[in-house]
Short mmCIF file of C-alpha atoms in Angstrom, two decimals:
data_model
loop_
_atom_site.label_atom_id
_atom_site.label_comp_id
_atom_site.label_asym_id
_atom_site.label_seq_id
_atom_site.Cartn_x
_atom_site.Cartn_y
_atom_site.Cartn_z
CA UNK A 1 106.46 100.83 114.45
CA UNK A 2 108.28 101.43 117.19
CA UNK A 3 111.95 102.76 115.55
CA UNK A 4 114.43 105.13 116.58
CA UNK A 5 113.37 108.52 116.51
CA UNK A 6 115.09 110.88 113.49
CA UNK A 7 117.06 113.45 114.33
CA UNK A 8 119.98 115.41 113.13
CA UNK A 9 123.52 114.44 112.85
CA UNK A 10 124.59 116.91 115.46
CA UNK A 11 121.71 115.86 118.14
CA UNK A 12 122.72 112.21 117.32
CA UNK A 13 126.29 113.22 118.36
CA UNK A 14 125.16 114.62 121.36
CA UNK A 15 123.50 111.54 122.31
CA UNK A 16 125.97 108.65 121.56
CA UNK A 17 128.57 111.03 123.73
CA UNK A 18 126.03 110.17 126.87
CA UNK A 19 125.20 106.99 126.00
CA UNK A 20 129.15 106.39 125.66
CA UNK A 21 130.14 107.79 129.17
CA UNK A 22 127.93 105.21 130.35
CA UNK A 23 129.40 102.45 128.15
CA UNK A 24 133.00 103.42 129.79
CA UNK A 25 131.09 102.96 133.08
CA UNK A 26 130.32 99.84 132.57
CA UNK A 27 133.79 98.44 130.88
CA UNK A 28 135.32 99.71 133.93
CA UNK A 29 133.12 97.99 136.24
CA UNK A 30 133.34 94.85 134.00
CA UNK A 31 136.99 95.30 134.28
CA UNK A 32 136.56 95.30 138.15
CA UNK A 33 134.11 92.08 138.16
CA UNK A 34 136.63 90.32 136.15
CA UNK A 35 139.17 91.37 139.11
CA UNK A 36 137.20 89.97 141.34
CA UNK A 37 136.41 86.73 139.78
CA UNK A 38 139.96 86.05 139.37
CA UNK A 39 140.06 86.58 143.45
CA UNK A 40 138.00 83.73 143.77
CA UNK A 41 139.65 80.58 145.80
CA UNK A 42 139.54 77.35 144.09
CA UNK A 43 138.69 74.03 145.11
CA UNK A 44 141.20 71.14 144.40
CA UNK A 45 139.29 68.14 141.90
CA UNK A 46 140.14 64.81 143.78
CA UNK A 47 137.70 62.38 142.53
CA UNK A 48 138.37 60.45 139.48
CA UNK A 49 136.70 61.42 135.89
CA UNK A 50 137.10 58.98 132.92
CA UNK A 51 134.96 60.47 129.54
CA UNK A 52 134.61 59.64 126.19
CA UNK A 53 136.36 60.62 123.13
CA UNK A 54 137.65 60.57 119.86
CA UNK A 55 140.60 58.83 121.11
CA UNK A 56 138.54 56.69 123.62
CA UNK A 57 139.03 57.02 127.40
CA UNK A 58 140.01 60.22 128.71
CA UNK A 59 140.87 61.88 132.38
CA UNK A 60 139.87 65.44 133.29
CA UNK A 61 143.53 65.95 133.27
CA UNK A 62 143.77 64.60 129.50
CA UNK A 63 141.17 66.99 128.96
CA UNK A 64 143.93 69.99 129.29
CA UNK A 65 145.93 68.86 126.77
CA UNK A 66 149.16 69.73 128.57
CA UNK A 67 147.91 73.03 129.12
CA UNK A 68 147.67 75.15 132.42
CA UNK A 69 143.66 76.07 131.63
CA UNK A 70 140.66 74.56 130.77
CA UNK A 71 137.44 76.14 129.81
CA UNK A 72 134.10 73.16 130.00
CA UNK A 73 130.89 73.91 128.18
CA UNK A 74 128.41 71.84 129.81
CA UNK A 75 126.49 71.11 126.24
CA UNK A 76 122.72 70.08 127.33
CA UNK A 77 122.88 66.42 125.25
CA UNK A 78 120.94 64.19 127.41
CA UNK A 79 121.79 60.42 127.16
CA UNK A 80 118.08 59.24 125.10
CA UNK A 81 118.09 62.78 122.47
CA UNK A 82 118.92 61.91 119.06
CA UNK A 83 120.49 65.84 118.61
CA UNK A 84 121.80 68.01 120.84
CA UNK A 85 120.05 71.56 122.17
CA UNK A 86 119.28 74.32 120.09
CA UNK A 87 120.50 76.97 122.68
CA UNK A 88 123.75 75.08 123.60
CA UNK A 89 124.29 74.36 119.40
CA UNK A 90 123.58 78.12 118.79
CA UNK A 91 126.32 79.04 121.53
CA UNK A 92 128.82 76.50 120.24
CA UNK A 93 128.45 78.27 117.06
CA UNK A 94 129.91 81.24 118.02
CA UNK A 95 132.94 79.94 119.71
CA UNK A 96 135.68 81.27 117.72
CA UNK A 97 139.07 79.37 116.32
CA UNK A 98 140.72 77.75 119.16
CA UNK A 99 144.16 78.65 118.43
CA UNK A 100 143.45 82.29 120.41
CA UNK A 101 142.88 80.34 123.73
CA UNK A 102 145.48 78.09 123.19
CA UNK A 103 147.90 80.48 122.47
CA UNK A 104 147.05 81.18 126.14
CA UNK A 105 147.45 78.09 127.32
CA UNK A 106 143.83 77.10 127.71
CA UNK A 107 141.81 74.54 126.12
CA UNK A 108 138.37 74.67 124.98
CA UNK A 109 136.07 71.63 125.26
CA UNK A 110 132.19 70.54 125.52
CA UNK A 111 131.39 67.69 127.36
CA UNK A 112 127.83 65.91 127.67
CA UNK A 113 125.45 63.07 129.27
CA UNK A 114 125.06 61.56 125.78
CA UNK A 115 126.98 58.83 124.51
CA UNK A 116 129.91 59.32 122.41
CA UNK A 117 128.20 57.46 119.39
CA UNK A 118 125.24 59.56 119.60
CA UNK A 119 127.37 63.00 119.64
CA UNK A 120 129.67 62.13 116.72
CA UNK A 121 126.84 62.49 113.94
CA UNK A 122 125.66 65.10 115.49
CA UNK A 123 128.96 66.71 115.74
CA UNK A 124 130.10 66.59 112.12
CA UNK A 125 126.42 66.99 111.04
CA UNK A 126 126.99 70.48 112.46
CA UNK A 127 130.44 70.73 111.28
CA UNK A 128 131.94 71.59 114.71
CA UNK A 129 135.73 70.95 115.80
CA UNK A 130 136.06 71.57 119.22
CA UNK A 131 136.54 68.75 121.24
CA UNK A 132 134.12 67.45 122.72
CA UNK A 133 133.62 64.29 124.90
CA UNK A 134 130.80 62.23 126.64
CA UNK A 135 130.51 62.46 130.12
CA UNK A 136 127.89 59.17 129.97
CA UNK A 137 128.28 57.26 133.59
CA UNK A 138 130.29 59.68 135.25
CA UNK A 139 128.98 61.93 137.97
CA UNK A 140 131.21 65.01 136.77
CA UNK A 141 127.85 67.09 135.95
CA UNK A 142 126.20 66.14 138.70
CA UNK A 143 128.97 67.30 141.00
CA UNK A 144 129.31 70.60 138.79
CA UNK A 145 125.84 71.35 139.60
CA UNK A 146 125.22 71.08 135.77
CA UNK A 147 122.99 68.52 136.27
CA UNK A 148 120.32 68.47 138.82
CA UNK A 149 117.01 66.17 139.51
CA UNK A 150 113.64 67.60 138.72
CA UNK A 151 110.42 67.59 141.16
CA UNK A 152 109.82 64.62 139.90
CA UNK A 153 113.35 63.03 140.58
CA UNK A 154 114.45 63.36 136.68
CA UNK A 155 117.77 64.11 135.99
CA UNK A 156 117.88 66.99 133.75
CA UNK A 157 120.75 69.50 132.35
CA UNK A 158 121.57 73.13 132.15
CA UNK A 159 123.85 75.02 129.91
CA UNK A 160 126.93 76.25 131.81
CA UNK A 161 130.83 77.15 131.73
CA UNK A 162 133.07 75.88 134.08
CA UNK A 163 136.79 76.52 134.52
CA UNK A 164 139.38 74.45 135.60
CA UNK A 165 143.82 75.09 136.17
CA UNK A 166 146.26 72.37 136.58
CA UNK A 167 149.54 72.63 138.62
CA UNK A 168 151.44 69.98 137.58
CA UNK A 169 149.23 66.89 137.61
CA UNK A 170 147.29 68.92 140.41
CA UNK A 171 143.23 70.09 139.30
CA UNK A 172 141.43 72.72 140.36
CA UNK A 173 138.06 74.21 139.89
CA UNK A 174 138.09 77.66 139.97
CA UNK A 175 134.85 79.27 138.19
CA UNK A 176 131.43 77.99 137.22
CA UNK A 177 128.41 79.57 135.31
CA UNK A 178 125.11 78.69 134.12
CA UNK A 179 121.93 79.58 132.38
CA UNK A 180 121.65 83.73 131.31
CA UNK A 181 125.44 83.81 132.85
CA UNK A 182 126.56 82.19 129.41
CA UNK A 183 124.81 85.87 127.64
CA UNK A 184 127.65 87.49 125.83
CA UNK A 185 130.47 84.47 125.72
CA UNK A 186 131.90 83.32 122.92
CA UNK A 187 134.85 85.66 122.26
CA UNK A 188 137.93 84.47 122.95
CA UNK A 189 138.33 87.45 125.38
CA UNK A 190 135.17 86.46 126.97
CA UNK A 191 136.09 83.39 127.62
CA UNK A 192 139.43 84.28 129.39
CA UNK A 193 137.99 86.68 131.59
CA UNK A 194 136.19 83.84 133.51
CA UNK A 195 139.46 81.64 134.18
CA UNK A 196 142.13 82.49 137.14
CA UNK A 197 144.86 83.76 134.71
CA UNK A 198 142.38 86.05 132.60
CA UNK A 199 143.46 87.52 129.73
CA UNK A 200 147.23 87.48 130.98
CA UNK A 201 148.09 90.65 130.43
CA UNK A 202 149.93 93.19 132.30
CA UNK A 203 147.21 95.50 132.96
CA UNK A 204 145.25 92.75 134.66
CA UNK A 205 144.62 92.36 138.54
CA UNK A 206 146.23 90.70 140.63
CA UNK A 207 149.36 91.75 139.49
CA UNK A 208 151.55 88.18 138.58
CA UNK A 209 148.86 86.40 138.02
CA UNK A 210 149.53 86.35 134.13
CA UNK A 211 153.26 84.70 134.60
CA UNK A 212 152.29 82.61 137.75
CA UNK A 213 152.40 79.22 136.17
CA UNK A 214 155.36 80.07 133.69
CA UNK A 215 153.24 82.15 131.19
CA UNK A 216 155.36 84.66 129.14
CA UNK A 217 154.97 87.64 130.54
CA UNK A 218 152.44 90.06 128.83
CA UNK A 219 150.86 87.73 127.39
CA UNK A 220 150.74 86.03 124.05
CA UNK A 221 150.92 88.16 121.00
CA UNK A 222 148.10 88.40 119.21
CA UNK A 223 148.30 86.56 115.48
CA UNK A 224 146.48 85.23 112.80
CA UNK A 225 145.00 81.96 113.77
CA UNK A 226 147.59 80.23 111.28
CA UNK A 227 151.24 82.18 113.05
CA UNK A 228 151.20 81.21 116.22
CA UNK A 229 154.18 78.54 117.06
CA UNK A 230 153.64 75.38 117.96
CA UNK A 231 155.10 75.88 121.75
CA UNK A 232 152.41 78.74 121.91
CA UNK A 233 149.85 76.28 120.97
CA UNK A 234 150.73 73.41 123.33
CA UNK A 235 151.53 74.96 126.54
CA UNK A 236 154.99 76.94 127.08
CA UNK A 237 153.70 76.58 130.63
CA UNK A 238 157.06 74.95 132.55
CA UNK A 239 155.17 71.36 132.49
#
């Protein structure tokens, strides 16, 4: 059938030890990507977004919530489905409580192409709380490349991240991601290793990265979901 081969508990040992020197190998170089990602320059946002919400029109800016991050899933929800996609939906899933990223000052959203009445039902159907907003006559996924035309001229999604920091009232896109590049996300770690600041902690290169927009330094302690103080949650970010 195919399964492991049996062995003894002393050849097994001798196994996972080289299979874990390899494993360290690759954290380190993971550790080193993430590095270099944060390296990346970033491109200032000057056109005008307005989206959909809960709350009814909001600007990418309102989209941070005051905070100095903000992490987009580009949810594949095109403007005529009745539900949303099964890959994006499975993804969403295993986003974990927001209160870890926004402890770090980032905020987690999804936007889509469908209209906001068409993503509510869906929404609570799947009993989701993450914010999430329609981008429905705006040309933000087009411009974020998470859109694009078909052969046949038909406009059709992909499933992405993108990451976005704010200086002041100031936005800037600094990361993007799409397709088998969303393999392994969800963690709240995960997800911080793809935005500028990272994880913010003092390990982390480039050095002052972490306490460049006011962060405090090492980082935010980690909690339970329900301890974290309400300046941790909104942004102790000098704004």
């Amino acid at each position: 059938m195919g399964l492991p081969h049996i062995v003894t508990r002393e050849e097994w040992q001798a196994a996972r030890d080289e299979l874990l020197a390899k494993e360290k190998a690759v954290t380190r170089a993971r550790d080193a990507l993430n590095a270099e990602r944060r390296e990346l320059p970033m491109v200032e946002v000057v056109k005008e977004y307005v989206f959909d919400g809960a709350d009814g029109k909001v600007t990418l800016l309102d989209l941070f919530e005051g905070r100095a991050q903000l992490v987009v899933h580009h949810f594949m929800f095109a403007p005529e489905w009745d539900a949303g996609c099964r890959g994006c939906a499975a993804f969403l899933d295993q986003i974990g409580h927001l209160a870890h990223l926004r402890a770090r000052g980032t905020t987690f959203v999804a936007l889509s192409r469908a209209p906001f009445t068409r993503i509510l039902p869906f929404k609570a159907r799947m009993g989701w709380v993450v914010p999430w907003y329609s981008t429905c006559g705006a040309e933000f996924n087009r411009d974020f490349d998470a859109t694009r035309p078909d052969p046949r001229g038909r406009l059709v999604d992909r499933p992405g991240i993108s990451c976005f920091l704010r200086d002041g009232d100031r936005v800037f896109h600094t990361y993007s991601t799409f397709d088998r590049g969303l393999d392994g996300l969800g963690s709240t770690t995960s997800l911080l290793d793809l935005t500028a600041l990272g994880r913010q902690e003092e390990w982390e290169e480039p050095k002052g990265r972490a306490t460049a927009l006011g962060a405090p330094a090492g980082g935010a302690e980690v909690r339970y979901h329900d301890e974290y103080e309400e300046y941790e949650l909104h942004g102790p970010y000098g704004y």
